[in-house]
Amino acid sequence: MTITPPALSVFESLESEVRSYCRGWPAVFDRAQGARITDEDGHSYLDFFAGAGSLNYGHNNPVLKRALLDYIERDGITHGLDMATTAKRAFLETFQNVILRPRDLPYKVMFPGPTGTNAVEAALKLARKVKGRESIVSFTNAFHGMSLGSLAVTGNAFKRAGAGIPLVHGTPMPFDNYLDGRVPDFLWFERLLEDQGSGLNKPAAVIVETVQGEGGINVARPEWLRALADLCRRRDMLLIVDDIQMGCGRTGAFFSFEEAGIVPDIVTLSKSISGYGLPMSLCLFKGELDVWEPGEHNGTFRGNNPAFVTATAALEAYWADGGQMEKHTLARGEQIEQALLALCTEHSRLGASYRGRGLVWGLEFADPARASEVCARAFELGLLLETSGPKSEVVKLLPSLTITHEELDEGLRSLARAVAATV
Amino acid sequence: MTITPPALSVFESLESEVRSYCRGWPAVFDRAQGARITDEDGHSYLDFFAGAGSLNYGHNNPVLKRALLDYIERDGITHGLDMATTAKRAFLETFQNVILRPRDLPYKVMFPGPTGTNAVEAALKLARKVKGRESIVSFTNAFHGMSLGSLAVTGNAFKRAGAGIPLVHGTPMPFDNYLDGRVPDFLWFERLLEDQGSGLNKPAAVIVETVQGEGGINVARPEWLRALADLCRRRDMLLIVDDIQMGCGRTGAFFSFEEAGIVPDIVTLSKSISGYGLPMSLCLFKGELDVWEPGEHNGTFRGNNPAFVTATAALEAYWADGGQMEKHTLARGEQIEQALLALCTEHSRLGASYRGRGLVWGLEFADPARASEVCARAFELGLLLETSGPKSEVVKLLPSLTITHEELDEGLRSLARAVAATV
Amino acid sequence: MTITPPALSVFESLESEVRSYCRGWPAVFDRAQGARITDEDGHSYLDFFAGAGSLNYGHNNPVLKRALLDYIERDGITHGLDMATTAKRAFLETFQNVILRPRDLPYKVMFPGPTGTNAVEAALKLARKVKGRESIVSFTNAFHGMSLGSLAVTGNAFKRAGAGIPLVHGTPMPFDNYLDGRVPDFLWFERLLEDQGSGLNKPAAVIVETVQGEGGINVARPEWLRALADLCRRRDMLLIVDDIQMGCGRTGAFFSFEEAGIVPDIVTLSKSISGYGLPMSLCLFKGELDVWEPGEHNGTFRGNNPAFVTATAALEAYWADGGQMEKHTLARGEQIEQALLALCTEHSRLGASYRGRGLVWGLEFADPARASEVCARAFELGLLLETSGPKSEVVKLLPSLTITHEELDEGLRSLARAVAATV
Amino acid sequence: MTITPPALSVFESLESEVRSYCRGWPAVFDRAQGARITDEDGHSYLDFFAGAGSLNYGHNNPVLKRALLDYIERDGITHGLDMATTAKRAFLETFQNVILRPRDLPYKVMFPGPTGTNAVEAALKLARKVKGRESIVSFTNAFHGMSLGSLAVTGNAFKRAGAGIPLVHGTPMPFDNYLDGRVPDFLWFERLLEDQGSGLNKPAAVIVETVQGEGGINVARPEWLRALADLCRRRDMLLIVDDIQMGCGRTGAFFSFEEAGIVPDIVTLSKSISGYGLPMSLCLFKGELDVWEPGEHNGTFRGNNPAFVTATAALEAYWADGGQMEKHTLARGEQIEQALLALCTEHSRLGASYRGRGLVWGLEFADPARASEVCARAFELGLLLETSGPKSEVVKLLPSLTITHEELDEGLRSLARAVAATV
């Protein structure tokens, strides 16, 4: 396929220099369906990025699309703040019946705003209010968002520097395997907590991703998560799982923490919760933590009703029938794993390694720069792939969960060609 | 009209206590068109709230609806991060041609995320980066959002307390007429700036609303805004106008600061920019301030393409033809003003007063509690009205800009009845 | 008198660039007595600076000196932490009998460390603990010290910048007459406090100097202080009077706030409390505020026993006999006032003005640079004088309280000559 | 010896509840000489506390006393701010000749105020200014002082809570052997520094005590200190050694870091620098770091000239002759070590252990409460001993360096009796 550089003029002349993805993917995209996205020149790309995890059910999923069109056509409420609406009720009831009740999860549901960072900000506010403390523990290479509350618990130095103020009230602890197994899990963290002279401001909460998507596809082991949950319980800290990128089935089960058998105190969801790529986020918390005063947190777009409609449709279509979705995801995951194994074996001299869970995988090379090169070559081959990690050193595989065996196979072959092209 | 209390059970049992509007308006809304919204029992309400200013063109505006349905039907890109898309290009070109160019505004456009607080966070980050200072000056009774960066420059003590950490790096200054004209404008602020011993941390920027919507419909005079802009220029501070609630024609002109003839350094837009109540926000800034590095600020839903589509349609339908929209808004504004004058005259013993600009008006009584009572009575009469101000002491009139003379008249008569019912 | 530049070599080669007074007064001082200080070349200077207010009883006051020598000779405890000692007991009893009881002041006494900033840090800690709030209100051009807690409530931008971190948790309010009488006292401050939307973090306390010594000899009127005390009482804020420079008789009465008839909640003392220039400070507070846990604040040199000895001797010698000291101070103050009046009248074309109370006076010229010039000329004439104010624009007269009529007259004549020499 | 409870009335009625030492040692002390201190009833105590390390040369050392009396008698300058004085010059020259030059140390000398926390505040300010960063790394169980800057890098949770504001801009790292040797030194710290995604705000400096006196007599190994110095150099952080308690010969050499062969960028000294228990502190730093502006940091009592006199006398008497002082200290240290070994052996069932360097030693028992009990019994036996550590679980031995073999032996026997009495 030959790519003709598109006319990017208004993007270059009018849009801010802050734009980023459009630089790595120099195309003007026009339409999309399932795992494929098409630019205005008719070039089709296989999408292994899925809106950074916002399109678990593929682009413009037809089941959700039908529900959305019907809703808009019949003049259903679009903008609803936190007014009660029929669309919101349907979502709440479905979320309760399909997600919470079968998993015996004791959560209240809060609509904190349309995007992930709103959910994280709400989670941190609530934890601080409940515990009466300011400090939050986060983990190395965490990513939780770009507003100041979320950014303070995000690891990336470049993003942090953008804050323009010193980011305080947070302390990083080592994520699972951060020190290559040379240190017992939580040895340092627990010692700080038990020692009255340690200098650690006692945390209100710990915030964690079960798999760090932006941080380099770092996968926490279930036993590490269980030990963390236990530490939080013993040391009177709330456990917040930020499931914005890894929730909604990305790792197999609906919540990424289910495999570990833990029940976090607070959970954030966004990205794929609406299912259709529409802005929506949730903050879930145990009922006894619901100490909010009415209106103590709010936001103009916390009631995005079209998103409630597609979210409801997605839950009904994909999660009401028991474990089909999870099974499918894990099967596709194995398909990726085998392909990555083959790829790393073939290119053993590149010092390549891989890791992942469900349908989120990372591929790393001895030379950190190779990841960006691979993604650039993949784009030329019609495959959308992004890097992740503090030095953009990891190729990140994040296809939609509804991708077929054939599509996935096609993409993995393109990836193999892209890697080969960098040798 | 008799209102039967709806079955709110899932809202009460599952949704967090943080919910607020649904408490004052105990109905389950189902559909809406223009200035009217209908609940599931078929009761119709005239909407003088317009999604807190997000529905300037009315609910489910048919022109925008058509464009939206077409886009969804043809599988246009829904979720786009900051990839280049045809929908985004159309929006950028239209925004440039219809809004920026005719007004000779030298702005670059940034998509900071889907909601207002994302735009404010981005504006503050940028100002701090450009000036290399942490401090921001805001105004008494300002409202800029609920994430920690925005909340730090918001006045409301109840909202601020929710932060759970001390909110610092901001200093409040008196908004126009805050001290009842007893103090020359900016006397205190400028003295602090010029005095090397004042103890004020030198601000990177000043953030201001031209009309404080949440703060009680406080209207800044054009000459006050001009003096502020002049002060910022002389004292090397950036001027940020938060036009999230007052922009997009709410006060008449597209930008609320146009009347004053100033050109802020940074402008935030959200709420009605998509026109259809879909989550979208913009941060505009002078070209020379565009010092962002690629990806230094980001967000999953900063490329909400359906919102770009409706935004483009709204700009073309309502702003491409010169000043029709503004003329209409100002005419409706006069209609409100006359009704409020009559109402205050009739109920002079209630110590009522009013203020406003364009189609945003506030009605205040000697007894602060009366405002909530009026809104409750109005709801019973089929009119949606909200309060504003630090003590919820102001009845806020915020109808859609496309409201007809007759609809407005009907609502104003309901308001008059509601007031009368509280006497 | 001709001054030969002394050999400053070790000061220049070894001492840090941070040194300052030695630059304006290029002499190596060797010994001192009363109001006179002598350099190693035998040049004698009349001292109108008195150790920045630490030498109210003159250099090496013979009464105190005798007590000090006796104590040292008999091997009295020198370093005592907060152990009970006979010297400390004598001080406490004398302070109670001579100072607190006759004035009916309900204070507990804390020894927070050897210098003023220790007392301010302790006062702020205590206020925050009592009220459970972080924020402190200070005044424009305040000076409270150089450690981070004190510096955050200090106005000077140059000193603040030295902190190296953003100084937060403090908000400046206008000192008396800051806005030249154009604004009613406390209009702005009280409005911020009463308005739930003002954005002011509710303060734990207000810290104030009755006369701002470093800030430019700004004198608060008694009625302003009374209104401030009243505001604090009504708005549930503690009132801290920092009497480090103005206490110990500098303004006439022992405490500078006595004239206003107020009883602050917390008072800081240092500088002249030991009487002999030995490091010592006190923090006084109402008994009901004594919520300290043992050792919650401490410091190695909080029990400087030789200072207790000279402090006791000073109280007995100068304050036990009723109002002699105050009378003397006020008389000398009038002598200064008359001289400054004459000087300003004579040099009316210099736009000179003066202000002061007791034995602290400031002389300001239309040209801010003239103050430094006057001090430089005064040094050549054998008179030590310093500037004050944010631009060093005020000549500060701060002689010892024990200065004689003749000495004062001599100094004032030198000052007049110095001023004349700058014309 | 029988102790009659003294009349503590004025201490109990007038002095703040914050007092602490006087509670554990219920006596009113009157005079002292060398290693002995006497109360007003004539009871004599052997002092194993030495003013928390401020009396390395014993109480009222006769050599220093003579110099001090002479100086006071001849009316030498007492209070000097940072004016040049003959006493200060003598100190600077002596410090250069006796301390800096023989050790080839490239330091400038700053007089930051009279007490240790002033020196720490100045050191942190300077580091932040030089590096343009806010963050400081400190160590678990560090103690650096009680003003807000110093307290933020202090570990003790009780002391930190007294701040009344969240203490930020500091991050604790594990002190030597904090994790019982299970983790390679600096593994965690260096990983945080090298990882751009770690979330650690890049530190301006690291502040460390070579032996943590307040933190529990935790002794850093020379190789750990060298690795730390190397890490600072490689990672562009300044190394601050807080030698306030361990300097002036406490560990043998004049500076406690000499043994490790490192040259810190900044050093703080206080406590025993004046030698006589008079308030004085120093901040030393490499010449190229002397970026202070004149007066950027100051303090009323930074020129305590009587302290300069005794400091000069102490340097000449004890440090000018090469290594006599160090040899004596190390010999006495061995005497302590042998006694503690015997004691721990005898009372092996108490789970006792000891550690130390030079003349600072700690004795810990399996039961943390025993330490306080031992100190209480020791007081009854006429021996002043204090506890240290986050739970006051360590008996701290800190005799003056000039103690004789016999005095030390007497005290160690009292200690053994006190321990035995708790069994």
Short mmCIF file of N, CA, C and O in Angstrom, two decimals, chain C residues 14-18 20-21 29-32 40 49 54 60 65 73-78 81-82 84-86 88-89 109 121 125 146 148 159 271 276 290 295-296 298 300, chain D residues 14-21 29-32 40 49 54 60 65 73-76 78 81-82 84-86 88-89 109 121 125 146 148 159 271 276 290 295-296 298 300:
data_model
loop_
_atom_site.label_atom_id
_atom_site.label_comp_id
_atom_site.label_asym_id
_atom_site.label_seq_id
_atom_site.Cartn_x
_atom_site.Cartn_y
_atom_site.Cartn_z
N LEU C 14 36.08 34.10 52.97
CA LEU C 14 35.54 32.89 53.59
C LEU C 14 34.04 32.97 53.88
O LEU C 14 33.33 31.97 53.80
N GLU C 15 33.57 34.16 54.23
CA GLU C 15 32.15 34.24 54.59
C GLU C 15 31.30 34.31 53.33
O GLU C 15 31.70 34.86 52.31
N SER C 16 30.13 33.76 53.44
CA SER C 16 29.23 33.67 52.28
C SER C 16 28.82 35.05 51.77
O SER C 16 28.76 36.03 52.51
N GLU C 17 28.48 35.07 50.50
CA GLU C 17 27.99 36.29 49.87
C GLU C 17 26.68 36.78 50.48
O GLU C 17 26.22 37.88 50.17
N VAL C 18 26.08 35.97 51.31
CA VAL C 18 24.79 36.34 51.89
C VAL C 18 24.90 37.48 52.90
O VAL C 18 23.93 38.13 53.24
N SER C 20 25.30 40.93 54.72
CA SER C 20 24.77 42.19 54.21
C SER C 20 25.16 43.43 55.01
O SER C 20 25.71 44.37 54.45
N TYR C 21 24.93 43.46 56.32
CA TYR C 21 25.21 44.69 57.07
C TYR C 21 26.66 45.12 56.94
O TYR C 21 26.98 46.30 56.86
N PHE C 29 33.94 45.91 63.96
CA PHE C 29 33.57 46.40 65.27
C PHE C 29 34.19 45.52 66.35
O PHE C 29 34.36 44.30 66.19
N ASP C 30 34.49 46.17 67.46
CA ASP C 30 35.24 45.44 68.48
C ASP C 30 34.55 45.44 69.85
O ASP C 30 34.50 44.44 70.52
N ARG C 31 34.06 46.60 70.25
CA ARG C 31 33.46 46.68 71.58
C ARG C 31 32.36 47.72 71.57
O ARG C 31 32.24 48.51 70.61
N ALA C 32 31.54 47.72 72.63
CA ALA C 32 30.39 48.61 72.63
C ALA C 32 29.94 48.86 74.05
O ALA C 32 30.14 48.03 74.95
N GLU C 40 37.73 48.45 65.48
CA GLU C 40 39.05 48.06 65.95
C GLU C 40 40.09 49.17 65.78
O GLU C 40 41.15 49.12 66.38
N PHE C 49 20.62 51.79 65.54
CA PHE C 49 20.06 50.57 64.97
C PHE C 49 19.75 49.55 66.08
O PHE C 49 18.76 48.82 66.01
N SER C 54 17.28 44.60 69.09
CA SER C 54 17.63 43.61 70.11
C SER C 54 18.33 44.22 71.32
O SER C 54 18.58 43.52 72.30
N ASN C 60 25.73 46.00 76.06
CA ASN C 60 26.45 45.57 77.28
C ASN C 60 26.05 46.38 78.51
O ASN C 60 26.89 46.85 79.28
N LYS C 65 25.08 43.08 82.64
CA LYS C 65 26.43 42.51 82.53
C LYS C 65 26.89 41.93 83.87
O LYS C 65 27.45 40.84 83.93
N GLU C 73 30.41 33.09 86.26
CA GLU C 73 31.48 32.81 87.21
C GLU C 73 31.12 31.70 88.19
O GLU C 73 31.95 30.87 88.55
N ARG C 74 29.90 31.68 88.60
CA ARG C 74 29.50 30.67 89.59
C ARG C 74 29.08 29.34 88.94
O ARG C 74 28.48 28.47 89.60
N ASP C 75 29.38 29.19 87.64
CA ASP C 75 29.06 27.95 86.92
C ASP C 75 27.56 27.63 86.91
O ASP C 75 27.15 26.46 87.03
N GLY C 76 26.76 28.66 86.81
CA GLY C 76 25.33 28.42 86.62
C GLY C 76 25.12 27.63 85.33
O GLY C 76 25.94 27.67 84.41
N ILE C 77 24.00 26.91 85.29
CA ILE C 77 23.68 26.13 84.09
C ILE C 77 23.71 27.05 82.86
O ILE C 77 23.08 28.11 82.87
N THR C 78 24.42 26.64 81.83
CA THR C 78 24.40 27.43 80.60
C THR C 78 23.35 26.91 79.64
O THR C 78 22.45 27.64 79.23
N LEU C 81 18.18 23.06 77.64
CA LEU C 81 17.01 22.51 76.93
C LEU C 81 15.75 23.01 77.64
O LEU C 81 15.66 24.21 77.90
N ASP C 82 14.81 22.12 77.96
CA ASP C 82 13.69 22.62 78.76
C ASP C 82 13.67 21.97 80.14
O ASP C 82 12.62 21.78 80.74
N ALA C 84 14.11 22.11 84.08
CA ALA C 84 13.86 23.14 85.09
C ALA C 84 15.20 23.59 85.67
O ALA C 84 16.03 22.76 86.02
N THR C 85 15.41 24.90 85.70
CA THR C 85 16.63 25.44 86.29
C THR C 85 16.25 26.61 87.20
O THR C 85 15.17 27.19 87.06
N THR C 86 17.17 26.92 88.06
CA THR C 86 16.89 28.07 88.94
C THR C 86 16.84 29.36 88.15
O THR C 86 16.04 30.25 88.46
N LYS C 88 15.82 29.70 85.07
CA LYS C 88 14.56 29.75 84.33
C LYS C 88 13.42 30.06 85.29
O LYS C 88 12.50 30.82 84.95
N ARG C 89 13.47 29.47 86.47
CA ARG C 89 12.42 29.77 87.45
C ARG C 89 12.39 31.24 87.81
O ARG C 89 11.34 31.87 87.87
N VAL C 109 3.56 30.51 79.06
CA VAL C 109 4.83 30.89 78.45
C VAL C 109 5.49 29.65 77.84
O VAL C 109 5.65 28.63 78.51
N GLU C 121 7.15 30.29 64.24
CA GLU C 121 6.82 28.93 63.81
C GLU C 121 5.95 28.23 64.86
O GLU C 121 4.97 27.55 64.53
N LYS C 125 2.09 26.96 64.34
CA LYS C 125 1.74 25.56 64.61
C LYS C 125 0.57 25.47 65.60
O LYS C 125 -0.37 24.71 65.39
N MET C 146 12.55 33.93 58.57
CA MET C 146 13.14 33.37 57.36
C MET C 146 13.05 31.86 57.25
O MET C 146 13.45 31.30 56.24
N LEU C 148 10.73 28.44 56.75
CA LEU C 148 9.65 28.39 55.76
C LEU C 148 8.27 28.75 56.30
O LEU C 148 7.47 29.36 55.60
N LYS C 159 12.85 38.17 49.71
CA LYS C 159 13.04 37.14 50.74
C LYS C 159 12.22 35.90 50.40
O LYS C 159 12.67 34.77 50.58
N LYS C 271 14.23 39.21 70.25
CA LYS C 271 15.12 40.38 70.17
C LYS C 271 15.49 40.90 71.56
O LYS C 271 16.40 40.37 72.19
N TYR C 276 20.24 41.67 76.60
CA TYR C 276 21.69 41.83 76.43
C TYR C 276 22.13 41.43 75.03
O TYR C 276 23.30 41.31 74.74
N ASP C 290 -3.37 26.16 75.31
CA ASP C 290 -2.17 25.36 75.59
C ASP C 290 -2.45 23.87 75.36
O ASP C 290 -2.43 23.06 76.28
N GLY C 295 6.79 17.95 74.17
CA GLY C 295 7.79 17.73 73.13
C GLY C 295 7.26 17.87 71.70
O GLY C 295 8.00 17.61 70.75
N GLU C 296 6.03 18.31 71.53
CA GLU C 296 5.47 18.42 70.17
C GLU C 296 6.21 19.49 69.36
O GLU C 296 6.28 19.43 68.14
N ASN C 298 10.10 21.47 69.81
CA ASN C 298 11.26 21.57 70.68
C ASN C 298 12.38 22.32 69.99
O ASN C 298 12.14 22.97 68.96
N THR C 300 17.04 22.78 70.40
CA THR C 300 18.22 22.59 71.23
C THR C 300 18.50 23.78 72.16
O THR C 300 18.89 23.61 73.31
N LEU D 14 2.88 28.07 84.91
CA LEU D 14 3.08 29.13 83.92
C LEU D 14 3.66 28.62 82.61
O LEU D 14 3.34 29.13 81.54
N GLU D 15 4.54 27.62 82.69
CA GLU D 15 5.17 27.18 81.46
C GLU D 15 4.23 26.25 80.69
O GLU D 15 3.44 25.51 81.27
N SER D 16 4.34 26.30 79.40
CA SER D 16 3.45 25.54 78.53
C SER D 16 3.58 24.04 78.73
O SER D 16 4.64 23.53 79.12
N GLU D 17 2.52 23.34 78.40
CA GLU D 17 2.50 21.88 78.47
C GLU D 17 3.51 21.25 77.51
O GLU D 17 3.74 20.04 77.54
N VAL D 18 4.07 22.04 76.61
CA VAL D 18 4.99 21.50 75.62
C VAL D 18 6.31 21.05 76.25
O VAL D 18 7.07 20.29 75.67
N ARG D 19 6.59 21.51 77.47
CA ARG D 19 7.85 21.16 78.13
C ARG D 19 7.98 19.64 78.27
O ARG D 19 6.97 18.96 78.48
N SER D 20 9.19 19.14 78.15
CA SER D 20 9.32 17.69 78.18
C SER D 20 10.42 17.16 79.09
O SER D 20 10.16 16.36 79.98
N TYR D 21 11.68 17.61 78.91
CA TYR D 21 12.76 17.03 79.71
C TYR D 21 12.51 17.17 81.21
O TYR D 21 12.83 16.29 82.00
N PHE D 29 17.70 22.28 88.27
CA PHE D 29 19.15 22.31 88.17
C PHE D 29 19.67 23.71 88.38
O PHE D 29 19.02 24.69 88.02
N ASP D 30 20.86 23.78 88.94
CA ASP D 30 21.37 25.10 89.32
C ASP D 30 22.73 25.41 88.72
O ASP D 30 22.96 26.50 88.24
N ARG D 31 23.64 24.44 88.79
CA ARG D 31 24.98 24.73 88.31
C ARG D 31 25.60 23.45 87.76
O ARG D 31 25.06 22.35 87.96
N ALA D 32 26.71 23.60 87.04
CA ALA D 32 27.28 22.43 86.38
C ALA D 32 28.75 22.67 86.12
O ALA D 32 29.20 23.81 85.96
N GLU D 40 19.32 22.29 92.80
CA GLU D 40 19.31 23.31 93.86
C GLU D 40 19.37 22.71 95.26
O GLU D 40 19.66 23.42 96.22
N PHE D 49 24.04 13.08 78.77
CA PHE D 49 23.17 13.62 77.74
C PHE D 49 23.83 14.82 77.04
O PHE D 49 23.71 15.01 75.83
N SER D 54 25.18 19.25 72.75
CA SER D 54 25.64 20.64 72.65
C SER D 54 26.83 20.91 73.56
O SER D 54 27.40 22.00 73.53
N ASN D 60 30.33 24.29 81.11
CA ASN D 60 31.11 25.42 81.60
C ASN D 60 32.61 25.14 81.61
O ASN D 60 33.32 25.43 82.58
N LYS D 65 35.29 29.26 79.40
CA LYS D 65 34.71 30.17 80.37
C LYS D 65 35.59 31.40 80.56
O LYS D 65 35.12 32.53 80.59
N GLU D 73 33.70 41.04 80.00
CA GLU D 73 34.24 42.08 80.88
C GLU D 73 34.80 43.27 80.10
O GLU D 73 34.64 44.41 80.49
N ARG D 74 35.39 42.98 78.98
CA ARG D 74 35.98 44.09 78.21
C ARG D 74 34.97 44.73 77.26
O ARG D 74 35.35 45.49 76.37
N ASP D 75 33.68 44.41 77.44
CA ASP D 75 32.62 44.99 76.60
C ASP D 75 32.81 44.69 75.12
O ASP D 75 32.54 45.54 74.25
N GLY D 76 33.25 43.49 74.84
CA GLY D 76 33.26 43.07 73.44
C GLY D 76 31.84 43.09 72.88
O GLY D 76 30.87 42.97 73.63
N THR D 78 28.44 42.14 71.75
CA THR D 78 27.63 40.95 72.05
C THR D 78 26.79 40.58 70.85
O THR D 78 26.86 39.47 70.33
N LEU D 81 24.54 40.91 64.51
CA LEU D 81 23.93 40.61 63.20
C LEU D 81 24.99 40.02 62.29
O LEU D 81 25.67 39.09 62.72
N ASP D 82 25.13 40.55 61.07
CA ASP D 82 26.26 40.04 60.29
C ASP D 82 27.28 41.15 60.03
O ASP D 82 27.95 41.17 59.00
N ALA D 84 30.81 42.91 60.54
CA ALA D 84 32.16 42.40 60.78
C ALA D 84 32.57 42.78 62.20
O ALA D 84 32.42 43.93 62.61
N THR D 85 33.07 41.80 62.94
CA THR D 85 33.58 42.09 64.29
C THR D 85 34.90 41.37 64.47
O THR D 85 35.22 40.42 63.75
N THR D 86 35.64 41.83 65.45
CA THR D 86 36.92 41.16 65.71
C THR D 86 36.71 39.73 66.19
O THR D 86 37.49 38.83 65.86
N LYS D 88 34.25 37.73 65.37
CA LYS D 88 33.85 36.91 64.23
C LYS D 88 35.06 36.63 63.35
O LYS D 88 35.23 35.51 62.85
N ARG D 89 35.90 37.65 63.18
CA ARG D 89 37.10 37.43 62.37
C ARG D 89 37.99 36.37 62.98
O ARG D 89 38.51 35.48 62.29
N VAL D 109 31.59 29.86 54.52
CA VAL D 109 30.93 29.79 55.83
C VAL D 109 29.78 30.79 55.88
O VAL D 109 29.97 31.97 55.59
N GLU D 121 17.39 25.07 57.37
CA GLU D 121 16.55 25.88 56.47
C GLU D 121 17.42 26.57 55.41
O GLU D 121 17.05 26.62 54.23
N LYS D 125 17.24 25.91 51.37
CA LYS D 125 17.03 27.05 50.46
C LYS D 125 18.11 27.11 49.39
O LYS D 125 17.83 27.28 48.20
N MET D 146 12.56 21.70 63.67
CA MET D 146 11.14 21.85 63.95
C MET D 146 10.49 23.01 63.20
O MET D 146 9.28 23.19 63.31
N LEU D 148 9.22 24.72 59.65
CA LEU D 148 8.52 23.94 58.62
C LEU D 148 9.41 23.35 57.55
O LEU D 148 9.17 22.25 57.07
N LYS D 159 6.09 14.54 65.58
CA LYS D 159 6.61 15.88 65.32
C LYS D 159 5.99 16.45 64.03
O LYS D 159 5.63 17.62 63.97
N LYS D 271 24.80 23.00 67.70
CA LYS D 271 25.00 22.34 69.00
C LYS D 271 26.39 22.66 69.58
O LYS D 271 26.57 23.71 70.18
N TYR D 276 30.26 25.97 74.32
CA TYR D 276 29.87 26.33 75.69
C TYR D 276 28.36 26.22 75.89
O TYR D 276 27.83 26.64 76.89
N ASP D 290 27.95 29.22 46.33
CA ASP D 290 27.65 30.45 47.08
C ASP D 290 26.94 31.46 46.17
O ASP D 290 27.49 32.51 45.85
N GLY D 295 21.77 39.30 51.97
CA GLY D 295 20.54 39.41 52.75
C GLY D 295 19.42 38.49 52.31
O GLY D 295 18.31 38.57 52.85
N GLU D 296 19.68 37.60 51.38
CA GLU D 296 18.60 36.71 50.90
C GLU D 296 18.14 35.77 52.02
O GLU D 296 17.00 35.31 52.02
N ASN D 298 18.50 35.80 56.36
CA ASN D 298 19.09 36.54 57.48
C ASN D 298 18.51 36.04 58.80
O ASN D 298 17.91 34.96 58.84
N THR D 300 18.13 37.61 63.21
CA THR D 300 18.57 38.57 64.23
C THR D 300 19.80 38.10 65.00
O THR D 300 20.69 38.88 65.30
#
